[in-house]
PDB file of C-alpha atoms in Angstrom:
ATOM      1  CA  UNK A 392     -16.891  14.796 -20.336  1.00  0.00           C
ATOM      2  CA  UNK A 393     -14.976  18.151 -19.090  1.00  0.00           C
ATOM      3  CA  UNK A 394     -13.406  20.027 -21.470  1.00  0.00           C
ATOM      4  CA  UNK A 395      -9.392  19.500 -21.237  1.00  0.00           C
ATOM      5  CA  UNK A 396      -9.158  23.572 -21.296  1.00  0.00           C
ATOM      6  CA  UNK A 397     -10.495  23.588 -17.470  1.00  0.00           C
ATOM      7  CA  UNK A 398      -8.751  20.412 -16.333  1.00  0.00           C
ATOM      8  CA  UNK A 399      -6.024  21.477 -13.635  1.00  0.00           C
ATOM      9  CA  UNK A 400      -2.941  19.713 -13.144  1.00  0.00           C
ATOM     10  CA  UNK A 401      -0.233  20.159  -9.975  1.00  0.00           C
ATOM     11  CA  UNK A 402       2.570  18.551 -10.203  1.00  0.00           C
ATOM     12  CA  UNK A 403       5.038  18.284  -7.068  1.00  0.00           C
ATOM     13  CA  UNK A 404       8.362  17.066  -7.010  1.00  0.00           C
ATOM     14  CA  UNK A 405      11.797  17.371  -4.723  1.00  0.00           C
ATOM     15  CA  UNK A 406      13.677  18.002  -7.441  1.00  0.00           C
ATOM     16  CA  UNK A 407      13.723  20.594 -10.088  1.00  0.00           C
ATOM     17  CA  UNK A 408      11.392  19.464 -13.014  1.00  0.00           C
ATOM     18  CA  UNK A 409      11.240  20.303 -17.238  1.00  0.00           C
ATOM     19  CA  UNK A 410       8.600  22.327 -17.720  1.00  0.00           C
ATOM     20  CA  UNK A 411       5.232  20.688 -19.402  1.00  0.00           C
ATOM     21  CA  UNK A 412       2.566  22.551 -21.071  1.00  0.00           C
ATOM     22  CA  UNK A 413      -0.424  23.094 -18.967  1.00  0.00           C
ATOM     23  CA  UNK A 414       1.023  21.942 -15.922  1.00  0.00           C
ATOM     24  CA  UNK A 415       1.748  23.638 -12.527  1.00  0.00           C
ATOM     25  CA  UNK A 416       5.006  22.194 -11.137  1.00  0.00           C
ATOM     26  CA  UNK A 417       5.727  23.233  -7.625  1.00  0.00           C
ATOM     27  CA  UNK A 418       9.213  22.269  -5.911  1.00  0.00           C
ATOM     28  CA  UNK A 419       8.973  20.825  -2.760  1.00  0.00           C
ATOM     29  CA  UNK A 420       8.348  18.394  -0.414  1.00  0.00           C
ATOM     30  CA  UNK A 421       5.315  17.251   0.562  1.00  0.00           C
ATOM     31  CA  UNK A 422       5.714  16.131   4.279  1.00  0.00           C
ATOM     32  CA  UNK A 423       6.279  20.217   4.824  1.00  0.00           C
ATOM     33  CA  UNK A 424       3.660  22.211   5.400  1.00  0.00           C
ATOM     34  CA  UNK A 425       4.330  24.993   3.415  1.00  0.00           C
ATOM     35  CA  UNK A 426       4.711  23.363   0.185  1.00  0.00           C
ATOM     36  CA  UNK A 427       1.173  21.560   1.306  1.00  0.00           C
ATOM     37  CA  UNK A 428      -0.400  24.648   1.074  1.00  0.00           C
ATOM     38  CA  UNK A 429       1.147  25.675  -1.673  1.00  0.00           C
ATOM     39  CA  UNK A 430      -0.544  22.763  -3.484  1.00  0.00           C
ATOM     40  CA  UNK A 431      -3.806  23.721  -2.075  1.00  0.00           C
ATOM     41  CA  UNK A 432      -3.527  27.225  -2.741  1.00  0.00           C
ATOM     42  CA  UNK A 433      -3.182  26.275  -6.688  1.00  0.00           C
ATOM     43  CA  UNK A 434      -6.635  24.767  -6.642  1.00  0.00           C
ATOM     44  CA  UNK A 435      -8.423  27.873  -5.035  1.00  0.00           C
ATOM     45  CA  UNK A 436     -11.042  25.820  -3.667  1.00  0.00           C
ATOM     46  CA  UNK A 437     -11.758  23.953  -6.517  1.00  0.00           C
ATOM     47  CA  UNK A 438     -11.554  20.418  -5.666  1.00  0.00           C
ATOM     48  CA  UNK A 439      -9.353  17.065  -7.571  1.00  0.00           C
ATOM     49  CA  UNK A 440     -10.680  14.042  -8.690  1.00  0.00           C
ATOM     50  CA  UNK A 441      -7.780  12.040  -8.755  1.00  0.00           C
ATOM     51  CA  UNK A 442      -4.491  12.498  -6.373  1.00  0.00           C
ATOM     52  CA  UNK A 443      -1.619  10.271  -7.528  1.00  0.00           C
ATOM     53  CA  UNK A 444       1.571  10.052  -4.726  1.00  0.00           C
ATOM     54  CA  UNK A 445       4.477   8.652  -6.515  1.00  0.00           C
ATOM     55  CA  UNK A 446       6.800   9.642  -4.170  1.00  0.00           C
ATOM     56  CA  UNK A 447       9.522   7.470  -2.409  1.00  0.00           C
ATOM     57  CA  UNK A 448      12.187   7.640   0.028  1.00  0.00           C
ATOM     58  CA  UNK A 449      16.068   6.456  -0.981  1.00  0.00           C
ATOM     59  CA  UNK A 450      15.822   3.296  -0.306  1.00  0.00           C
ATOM     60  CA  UNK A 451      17.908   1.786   2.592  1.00  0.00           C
ATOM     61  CA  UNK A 452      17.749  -1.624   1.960  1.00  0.00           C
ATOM     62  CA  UNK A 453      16.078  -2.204   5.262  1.00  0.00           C
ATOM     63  CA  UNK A 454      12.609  -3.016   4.675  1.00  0.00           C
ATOM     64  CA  UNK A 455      10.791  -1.986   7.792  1.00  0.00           C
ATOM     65  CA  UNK A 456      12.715   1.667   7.919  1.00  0.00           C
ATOM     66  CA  UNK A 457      12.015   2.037   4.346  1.00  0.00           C
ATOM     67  CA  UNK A 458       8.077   1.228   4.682  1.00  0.00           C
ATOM     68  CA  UNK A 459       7.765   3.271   8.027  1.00  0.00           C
ATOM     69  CA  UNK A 460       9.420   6.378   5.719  1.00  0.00           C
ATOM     70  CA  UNK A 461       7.189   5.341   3.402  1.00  0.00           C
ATOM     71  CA  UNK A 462       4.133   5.769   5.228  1.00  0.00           C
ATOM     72  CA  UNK A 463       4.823   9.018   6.119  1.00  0.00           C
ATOM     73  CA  UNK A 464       4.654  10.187   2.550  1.00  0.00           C
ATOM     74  CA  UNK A 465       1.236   8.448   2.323  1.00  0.00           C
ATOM     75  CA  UNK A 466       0.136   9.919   5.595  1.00  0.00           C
ATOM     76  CA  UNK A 467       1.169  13.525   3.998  1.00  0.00           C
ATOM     77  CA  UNK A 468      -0.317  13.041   0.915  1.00  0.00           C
ATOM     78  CA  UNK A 469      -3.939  11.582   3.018  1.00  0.00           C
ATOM     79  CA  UNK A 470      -3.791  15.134   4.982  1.00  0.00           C
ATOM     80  CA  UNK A 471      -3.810  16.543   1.577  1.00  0.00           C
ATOM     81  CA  UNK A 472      -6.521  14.938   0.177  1.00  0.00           C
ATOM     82  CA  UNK A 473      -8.486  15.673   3.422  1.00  0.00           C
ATOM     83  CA  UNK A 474      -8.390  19.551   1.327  1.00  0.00           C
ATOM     84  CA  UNK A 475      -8.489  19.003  -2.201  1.00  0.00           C
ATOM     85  CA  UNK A 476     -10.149  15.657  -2.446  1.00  0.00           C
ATOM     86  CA  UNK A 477     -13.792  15.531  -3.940  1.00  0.00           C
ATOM     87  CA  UNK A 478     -16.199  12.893  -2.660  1.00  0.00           C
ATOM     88  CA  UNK A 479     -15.627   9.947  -4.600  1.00  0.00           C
ATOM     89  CA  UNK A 480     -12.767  10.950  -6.033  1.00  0.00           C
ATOM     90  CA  UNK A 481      -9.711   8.376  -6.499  1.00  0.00           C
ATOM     91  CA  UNK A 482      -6.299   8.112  -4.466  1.00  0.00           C
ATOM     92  CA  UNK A 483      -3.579   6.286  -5.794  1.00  0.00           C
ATOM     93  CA  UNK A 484      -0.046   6.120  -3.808  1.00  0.00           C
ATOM     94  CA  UNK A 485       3.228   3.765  -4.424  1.00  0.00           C
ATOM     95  CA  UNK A 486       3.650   1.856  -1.288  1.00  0.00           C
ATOM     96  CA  UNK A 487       6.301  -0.644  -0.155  1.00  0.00           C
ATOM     97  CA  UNK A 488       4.143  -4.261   0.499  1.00  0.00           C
ATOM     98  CA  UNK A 489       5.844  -5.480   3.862  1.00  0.00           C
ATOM     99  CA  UNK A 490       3.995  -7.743   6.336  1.00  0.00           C
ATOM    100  CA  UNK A 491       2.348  -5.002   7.517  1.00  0.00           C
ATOM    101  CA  UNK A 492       0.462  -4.501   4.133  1.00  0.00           C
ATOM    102  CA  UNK A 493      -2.681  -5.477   5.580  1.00  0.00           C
ATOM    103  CA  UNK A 494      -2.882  -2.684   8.017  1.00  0.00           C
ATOM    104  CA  UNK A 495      -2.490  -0.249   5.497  1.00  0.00           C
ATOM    105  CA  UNK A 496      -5.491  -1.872   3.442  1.00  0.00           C
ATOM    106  CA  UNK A 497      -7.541  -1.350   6.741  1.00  0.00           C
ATOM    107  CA  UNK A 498      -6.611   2.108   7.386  1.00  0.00           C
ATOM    108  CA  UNK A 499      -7.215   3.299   3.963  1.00  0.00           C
ATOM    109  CA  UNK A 500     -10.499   1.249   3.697  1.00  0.00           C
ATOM    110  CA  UNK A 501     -11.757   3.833   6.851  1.00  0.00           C
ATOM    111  CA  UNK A 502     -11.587   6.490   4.246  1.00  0.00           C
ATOM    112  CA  UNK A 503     -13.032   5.214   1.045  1.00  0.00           C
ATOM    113  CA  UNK A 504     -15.854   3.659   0.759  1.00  0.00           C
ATOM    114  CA  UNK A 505     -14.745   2.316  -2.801  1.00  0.00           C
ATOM    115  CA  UNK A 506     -12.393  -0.300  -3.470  1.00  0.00           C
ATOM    116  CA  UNK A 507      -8.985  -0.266  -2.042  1.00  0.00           C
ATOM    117  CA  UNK A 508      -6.945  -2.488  -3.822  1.00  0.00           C
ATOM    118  CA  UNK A 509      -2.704  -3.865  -4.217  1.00  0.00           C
ATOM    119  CA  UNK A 510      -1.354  -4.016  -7.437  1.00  0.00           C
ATOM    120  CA  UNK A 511       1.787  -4.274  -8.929  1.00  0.00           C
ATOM    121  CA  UNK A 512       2.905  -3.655 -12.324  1.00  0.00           C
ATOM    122  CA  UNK A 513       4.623  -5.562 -15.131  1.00  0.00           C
ATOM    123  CA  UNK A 514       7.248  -2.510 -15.394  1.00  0.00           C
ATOM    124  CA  UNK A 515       8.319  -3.640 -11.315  1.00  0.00           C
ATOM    125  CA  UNK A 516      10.617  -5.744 -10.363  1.00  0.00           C
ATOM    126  CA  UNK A 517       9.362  -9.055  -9.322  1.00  0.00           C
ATOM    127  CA  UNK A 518      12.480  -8.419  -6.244  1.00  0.00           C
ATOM    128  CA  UNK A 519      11.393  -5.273  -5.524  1.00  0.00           C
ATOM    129  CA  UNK A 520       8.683  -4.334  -2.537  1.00  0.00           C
ATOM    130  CA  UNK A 521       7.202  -1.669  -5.058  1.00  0.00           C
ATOM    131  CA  UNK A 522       3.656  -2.150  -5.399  1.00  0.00           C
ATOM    132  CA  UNK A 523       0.857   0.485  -5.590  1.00  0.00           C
ATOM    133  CA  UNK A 524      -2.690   0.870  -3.844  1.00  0.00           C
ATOM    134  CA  UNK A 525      -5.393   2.397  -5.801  1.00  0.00           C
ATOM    135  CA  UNK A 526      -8.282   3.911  -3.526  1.00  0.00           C
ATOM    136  CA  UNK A 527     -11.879   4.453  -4.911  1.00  0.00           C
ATOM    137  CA  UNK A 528     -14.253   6.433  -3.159  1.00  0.00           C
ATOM    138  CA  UNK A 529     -13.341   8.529  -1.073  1.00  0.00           C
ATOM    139  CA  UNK A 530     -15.550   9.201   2.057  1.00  0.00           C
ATOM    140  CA  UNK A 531     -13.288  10.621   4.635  1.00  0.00           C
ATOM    141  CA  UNK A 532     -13.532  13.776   6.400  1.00  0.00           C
ATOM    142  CA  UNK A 533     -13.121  17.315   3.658  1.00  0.00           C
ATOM    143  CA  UNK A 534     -11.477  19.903   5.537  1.00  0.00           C
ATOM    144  CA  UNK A 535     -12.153  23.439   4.177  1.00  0.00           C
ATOM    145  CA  UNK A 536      -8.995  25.321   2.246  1.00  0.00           C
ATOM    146  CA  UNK A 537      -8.953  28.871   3.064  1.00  0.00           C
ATOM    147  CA  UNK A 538     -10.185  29.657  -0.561  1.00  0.00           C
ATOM    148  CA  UNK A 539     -13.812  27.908   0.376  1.00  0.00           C
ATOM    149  CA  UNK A 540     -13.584  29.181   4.317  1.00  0.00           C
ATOM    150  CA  UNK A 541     -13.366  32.773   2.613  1.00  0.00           C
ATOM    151  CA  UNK A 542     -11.436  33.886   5.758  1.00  0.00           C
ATOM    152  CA  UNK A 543      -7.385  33.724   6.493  1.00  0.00           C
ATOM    153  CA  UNK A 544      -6.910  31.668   9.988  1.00  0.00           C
ATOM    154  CA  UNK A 545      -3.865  32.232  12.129  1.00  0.00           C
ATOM    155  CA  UNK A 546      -0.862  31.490  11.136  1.00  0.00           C
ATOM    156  CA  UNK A 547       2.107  30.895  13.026  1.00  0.00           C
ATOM    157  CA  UNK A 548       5.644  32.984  13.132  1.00  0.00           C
ATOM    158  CA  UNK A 549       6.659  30.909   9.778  1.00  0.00           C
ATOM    159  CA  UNK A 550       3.373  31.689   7.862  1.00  0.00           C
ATOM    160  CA  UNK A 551       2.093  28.200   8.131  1.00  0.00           C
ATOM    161  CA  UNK A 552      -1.647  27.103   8.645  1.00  0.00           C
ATOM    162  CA  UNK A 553      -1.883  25.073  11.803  1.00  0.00           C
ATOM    163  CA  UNK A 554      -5.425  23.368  10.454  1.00  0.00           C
ATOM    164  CA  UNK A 555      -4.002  21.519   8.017  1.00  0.00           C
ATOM    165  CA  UNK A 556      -1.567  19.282  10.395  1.00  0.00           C
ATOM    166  CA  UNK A 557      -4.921  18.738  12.211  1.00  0.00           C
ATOM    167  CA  UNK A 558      -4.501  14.817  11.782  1.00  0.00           C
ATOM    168  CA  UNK A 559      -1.683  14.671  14.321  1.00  0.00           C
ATOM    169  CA  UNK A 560      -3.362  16.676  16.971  1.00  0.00           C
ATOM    170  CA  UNK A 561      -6.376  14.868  18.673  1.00  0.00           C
ATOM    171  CA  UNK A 562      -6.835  18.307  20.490  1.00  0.00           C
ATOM    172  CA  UNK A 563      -8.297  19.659  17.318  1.00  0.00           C
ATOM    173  CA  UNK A 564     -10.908  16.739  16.805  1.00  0.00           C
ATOM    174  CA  UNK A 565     -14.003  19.018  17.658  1.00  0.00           C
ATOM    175  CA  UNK A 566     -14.774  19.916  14.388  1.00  0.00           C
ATOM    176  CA  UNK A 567     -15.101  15.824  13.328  1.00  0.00           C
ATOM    177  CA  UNK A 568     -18.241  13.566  14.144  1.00  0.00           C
ATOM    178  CA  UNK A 569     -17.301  10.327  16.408  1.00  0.00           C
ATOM    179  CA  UNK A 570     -16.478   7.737  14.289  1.00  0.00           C
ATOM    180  CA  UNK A 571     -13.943  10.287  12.283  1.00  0.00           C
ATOM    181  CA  UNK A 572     -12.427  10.967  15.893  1.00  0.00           C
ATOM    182  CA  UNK A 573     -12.032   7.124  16.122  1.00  0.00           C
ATOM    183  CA  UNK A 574     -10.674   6.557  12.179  1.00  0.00           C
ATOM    184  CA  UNK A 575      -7.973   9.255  11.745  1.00  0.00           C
ATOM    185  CA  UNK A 576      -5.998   8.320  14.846  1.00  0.00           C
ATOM    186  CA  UNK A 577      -5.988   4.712  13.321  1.00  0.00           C
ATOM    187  CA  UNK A 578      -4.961   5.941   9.913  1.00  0.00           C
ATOM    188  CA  UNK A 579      -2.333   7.845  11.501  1.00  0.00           C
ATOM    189  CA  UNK A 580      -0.696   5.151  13.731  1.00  0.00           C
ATOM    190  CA  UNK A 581      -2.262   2.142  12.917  1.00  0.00           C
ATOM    191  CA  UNK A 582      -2.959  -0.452  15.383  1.00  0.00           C
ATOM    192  CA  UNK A 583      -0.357  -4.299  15.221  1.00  0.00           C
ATOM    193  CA  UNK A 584      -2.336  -6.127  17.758  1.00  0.00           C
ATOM    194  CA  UNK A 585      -4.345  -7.725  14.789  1.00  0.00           C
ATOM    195  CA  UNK A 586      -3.454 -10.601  12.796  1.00  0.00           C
ATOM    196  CA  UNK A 587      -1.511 -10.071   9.318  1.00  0.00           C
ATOM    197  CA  UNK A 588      -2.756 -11.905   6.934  1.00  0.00           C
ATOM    198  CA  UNK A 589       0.942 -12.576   5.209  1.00  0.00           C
ATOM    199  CA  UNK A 590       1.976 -14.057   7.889  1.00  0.00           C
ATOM    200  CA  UNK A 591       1.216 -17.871   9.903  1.00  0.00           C
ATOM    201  CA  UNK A 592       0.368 -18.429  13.252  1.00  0.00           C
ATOM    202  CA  UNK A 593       0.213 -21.446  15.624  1.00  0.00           C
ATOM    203  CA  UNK A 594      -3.144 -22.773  16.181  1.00  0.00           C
ATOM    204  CA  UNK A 595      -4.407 -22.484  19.458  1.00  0.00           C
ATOM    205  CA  UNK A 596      -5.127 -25.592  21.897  1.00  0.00           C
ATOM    206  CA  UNK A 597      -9.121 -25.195  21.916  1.00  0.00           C
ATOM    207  CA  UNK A 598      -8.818 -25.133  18.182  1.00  0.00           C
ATOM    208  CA  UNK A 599     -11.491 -26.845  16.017  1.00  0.00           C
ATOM    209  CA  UNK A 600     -11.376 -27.441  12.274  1.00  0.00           C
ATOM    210  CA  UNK A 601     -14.677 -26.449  10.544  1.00  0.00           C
ATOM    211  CA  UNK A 602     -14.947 -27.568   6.455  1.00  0.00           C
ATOM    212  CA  UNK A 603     -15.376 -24.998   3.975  1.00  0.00           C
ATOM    213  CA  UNK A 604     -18.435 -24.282   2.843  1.00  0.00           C
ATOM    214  CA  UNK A 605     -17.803 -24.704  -0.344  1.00  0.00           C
ATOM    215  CA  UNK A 606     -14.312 -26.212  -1.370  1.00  0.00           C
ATOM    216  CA  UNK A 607     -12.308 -25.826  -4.595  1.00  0.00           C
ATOM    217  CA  UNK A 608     -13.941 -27.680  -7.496  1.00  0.00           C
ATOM    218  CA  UNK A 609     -10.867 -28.558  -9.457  1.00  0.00           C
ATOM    219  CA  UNK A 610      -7.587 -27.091  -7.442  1.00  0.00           C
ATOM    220  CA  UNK A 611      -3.862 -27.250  -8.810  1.00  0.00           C
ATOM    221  CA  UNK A 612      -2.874 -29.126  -5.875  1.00  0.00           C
ATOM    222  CA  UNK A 613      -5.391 -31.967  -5.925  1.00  0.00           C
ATOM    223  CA  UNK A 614      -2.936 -34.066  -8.293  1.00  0.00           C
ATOM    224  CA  UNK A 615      -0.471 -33.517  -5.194  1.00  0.00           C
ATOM    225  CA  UNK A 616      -2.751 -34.639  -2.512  1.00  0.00           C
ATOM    226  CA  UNK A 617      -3.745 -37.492  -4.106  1.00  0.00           C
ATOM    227  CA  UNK A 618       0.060 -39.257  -4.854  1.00  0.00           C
ATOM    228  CA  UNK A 619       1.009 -38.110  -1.746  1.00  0.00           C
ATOM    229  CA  UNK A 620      -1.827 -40.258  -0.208  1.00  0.00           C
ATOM    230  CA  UNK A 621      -0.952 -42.666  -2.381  1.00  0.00           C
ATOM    231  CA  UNK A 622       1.861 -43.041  -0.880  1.00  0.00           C
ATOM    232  CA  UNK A 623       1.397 -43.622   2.364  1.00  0.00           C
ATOM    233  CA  UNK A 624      -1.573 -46.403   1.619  1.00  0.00           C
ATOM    234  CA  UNK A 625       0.864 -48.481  -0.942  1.00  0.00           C
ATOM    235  CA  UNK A 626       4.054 -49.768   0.925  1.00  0.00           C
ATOM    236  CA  UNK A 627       5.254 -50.782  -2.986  1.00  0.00           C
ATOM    237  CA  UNK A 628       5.066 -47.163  -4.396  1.00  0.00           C
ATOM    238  CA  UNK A 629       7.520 -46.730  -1.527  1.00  0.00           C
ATOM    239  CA  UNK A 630       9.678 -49.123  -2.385  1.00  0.00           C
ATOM    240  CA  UNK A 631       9.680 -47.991  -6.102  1.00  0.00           C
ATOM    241  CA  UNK A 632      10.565 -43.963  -5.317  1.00  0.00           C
ATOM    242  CA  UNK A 633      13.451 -45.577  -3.538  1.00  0.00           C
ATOM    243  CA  UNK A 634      14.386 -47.194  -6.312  1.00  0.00           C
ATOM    244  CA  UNK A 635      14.289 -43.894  -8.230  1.00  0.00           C
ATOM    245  CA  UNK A 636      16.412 -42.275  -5.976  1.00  0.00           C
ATOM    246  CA  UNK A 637      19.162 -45.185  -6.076  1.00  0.00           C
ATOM    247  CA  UNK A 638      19.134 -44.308 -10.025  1.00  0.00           C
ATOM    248  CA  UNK A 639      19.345 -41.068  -9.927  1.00  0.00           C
ATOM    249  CA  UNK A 640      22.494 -41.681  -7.352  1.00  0.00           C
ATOM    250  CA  UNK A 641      24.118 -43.554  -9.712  1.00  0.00           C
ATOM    251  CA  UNK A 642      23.743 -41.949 -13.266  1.00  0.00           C
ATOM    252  CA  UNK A 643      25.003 -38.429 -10.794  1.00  0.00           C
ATOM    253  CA  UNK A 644      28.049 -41.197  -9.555  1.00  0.00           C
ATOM    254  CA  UNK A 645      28.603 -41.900 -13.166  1.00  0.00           C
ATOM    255  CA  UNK A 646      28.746 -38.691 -14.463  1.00  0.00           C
ATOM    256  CA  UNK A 647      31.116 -37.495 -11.797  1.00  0.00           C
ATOM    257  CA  UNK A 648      33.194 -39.971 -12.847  1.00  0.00           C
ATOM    258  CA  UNK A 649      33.210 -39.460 -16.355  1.00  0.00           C
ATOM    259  CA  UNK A 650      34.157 -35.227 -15.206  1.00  0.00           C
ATOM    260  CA  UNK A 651      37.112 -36.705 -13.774  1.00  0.00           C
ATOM    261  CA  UNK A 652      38.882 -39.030 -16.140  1.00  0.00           C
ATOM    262  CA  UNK A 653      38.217 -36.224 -18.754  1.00  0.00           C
ATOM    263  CA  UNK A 654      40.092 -33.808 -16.228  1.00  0.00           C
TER     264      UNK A 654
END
């Protein structure tokens, strides 16, 4: 266990924040490239084990503009980690959980090899899209800081280092291996053409039914299945739901009634 005397902390927020013992606060915003390297300037090639991104857009109201905003603060917050990340360390990010929720699981899953996994806490609103993702393992590509690189790259006119946007710029993929040259374009667009798995489709013409291999022992819905089958094999279970319903029509008729003479 590491003594708490050489744990580092960074804390980065938009806003102006109250000062806490032992912490680094930066001001900033993370999608900028100067306050990322401000963040990984603070480390000085040392690298994080864990890399939380609570960070959230205002909120429109409109759920596919406020998950597309969304992702950009996750996409900011990946370059990031590409820096300060250790290898196997642990990414967590709040993410809105649209339909498209399962192509975020599949981008992240390129970089960790951990798992990569929804949840939402008891503190969220059940209404709310607010869930988080917690990634184990991370595996993707480290890109040296200029702390471990020992050497100061160019810069552009407003001081910033052009490496570290090197995600959106498949021009500067020659330092990666293949498959990362395949992966980080993915993570950075994603791909729709896939199925979503929150979502039904309409089964095909040519399309076969295959049992499961193994079925649900005991399932909530058996009791379901099996009146509802019931049904249609017993004409007189028919005839008594009918009945039902012409009693509940007239204790509803009777109560009506009752409402209006005491009006």
């Amino acid at each position: 266990m590491c003594s708490t005397v050489k744990v580092k902390i960074v804390a980065v927020d938009l806003q102006a924040m109250a000062p806490i013992p032992g912490v680094i606060q930066l001001q900033g915003d993370i999608t900028s490239a100067k306050t990322a390297n401000e963040i990984i300037e603070c480390f000085d090639g040392h690298l994080a084990q864990l890399v939380v991104c609570d960070g959230a857009p205002d909120v429109t109201g409109l759920h596919d503009l406020d998950e597309y905003v969304q992702s950009h603060l996750i996409l900011a917050a990946l370059t990031i980690c590409a820096r300060i990340l250790q290898r196997g360390g642990t990414f967590v990010a709040k993410v809105f959980r649209a339909r498209d929720a399962g192509l975020l699981g599949a981008q992240l899953r390129c970089l960790f090899e951990g798992q990569v996994t929804f949840v939402k806490p008891r503190s969220s609103r059940n209404s709310s899209l607010e869930a988080f993702v917690v990634c184990q393992g991370y595996s993707g590509p480290r890109m040296k800081s200029r702390a471990e690189e020992k050497t100061v790259p160019n810069k552009d006119s407003k001081g910033i280092d052009p490496l570290l946007l090197q995600w959106y710029d498949p021009d500067n993929f020659d330092g990666f291996e293949m498959d990362q040259k395949a992966i980080l374009p993915f993570v950075a667009c994603g791909d729709l053409s896939g199925y979503d798995s929150d979502l039904c489709y309409t089964l095909g013409p040519n399309y076969e039914y295959k049992e499961p291999v193994q079925p649900p022992i005991a399932p909530a819905y058996s009791d379901v299945c099996r009146k509802a089958r019931a049904t249609k094999s017993d004409p007189s279970t028919s005839t008594v739901t009918e009945s039902n319903k012409q009693l509940v029509d007239q204790t509803v008729s009777s109560l009506m009634s009752t409402l209006s003479m005491d009006d």
